[in-house]
Amino acid sequence: MARILIVYSTVDGHTREICNRLRGIIEAQGHQVTLKPLAETADADLEPCDRIVVGASIRYGKHRPALVEFIQRNAAVLNRKPSAFFSVNVVARKPGKNRPDTNPYVRKLLRKIAWRPGEVAVFAGKIDYPRYSAVDRMVIRFIMWLTGGPTDPKAVVEFTDWREVEAFGSLIARM
Ligand SMILES: Cc1cc2nc3c(=O)[nH]c(=O)nc-3n(C[C@H](O)[C@H](O)[C@H](O)COP(=O)(O)O)c2cc1C
């Protein structure tokens, strides 16, 4: 049995939902999983774990600066243990941008950081217009209009392929 820490950075909770699905899969394989939001994770939490998973969503073209700082600060311990990273964004709903090596946000992050996660994934996220502020709704609807996505201001659309999430969970359980 391995002790696996999953650290996540979310704004609207979808990355946390993905983490919950991962936890279910990994625990079913007999491992112990701790799920923690990035803001509540101390650097000292990493050392006692056998494996570390980090998941984060994209907002306005970027992973949050606190995520990048966390990774850079802890690159040595992250590189020393079996580890995995996943990104959540809606660009990943596009067939040509749905893999770590074709998703622009994952490519950019991996170029920037000193951590080399053993496993990397990218999952298409969720659009939830009713949840957004008026400004965010307007901007995201405009981007969706430009890129052929949903524009109905009442739309809630989940692009996530949960079978892919589950397959990633199985991979982490075997890592
Ligand atoms: C204000 C806002 C900005 C976003 N910007 C981007 C973006 O630049 N690129 C992208 O692919 N997805 C973008 N998204 C989509 C989110 O990545 C997607 O909704 C994801 O599921 C959010 O995950 P979270 O709930 O864990 O934060 C944006 C969403 C919002 C609400």
XYZ file of C-alpha atoms in Angstrom, residues 1-6 22-23 25-35 46-53 81-83 169-175:
37
model
C 0.000 0.000 0.000
C 1.375 3.400 -1.001
C 0.559 6.759 0.577
C -0.426 9.007 -2.295
C -0.894 12.760 -1.988
C -3.036 14.552 -4.564
C -8.914 9.560 -9.221
C -9.081 8.928 -5.497
C -9.897 4.462 -8.553
C -6.618 4.559 -6.613
C -8.190 3.584 -3.276
C -9.941 0.664 -4.958
C -6.410 -0.625 -5.748
C -5.616 -0.651 -2.035
C -3.670 2.609 -1.662
C -4.149 5.418 0.816
C -5.004 8.778 -0.783
C -4.881 12.262 0.741
C -6.521 15.049 -1.274
C 5.283 16.106 0.496
C 8.167 14.234 2.127
C 6.070 11.658 4.064
C 4.257 10.529 0.865
C 5.320 7.697 -1.419
C 3.855 9.264 -4.587
C 2.670 12.759 -5.456
C 0.042 13.884 -7.954
C 9.380 10.302 -5.948
C 7.039 8.703 -8.457
C 4.883 11.620 -9.524
C -6.114 6.774 -11.897
C -5.145 3.182 -12.727
C -1.785 4.394 -14.005
C -1.131 6.267 -10.753
C -2.105 3.180 -8.763
C 0.604 1.200 -10.645
C 3.239 3.971 -10.793
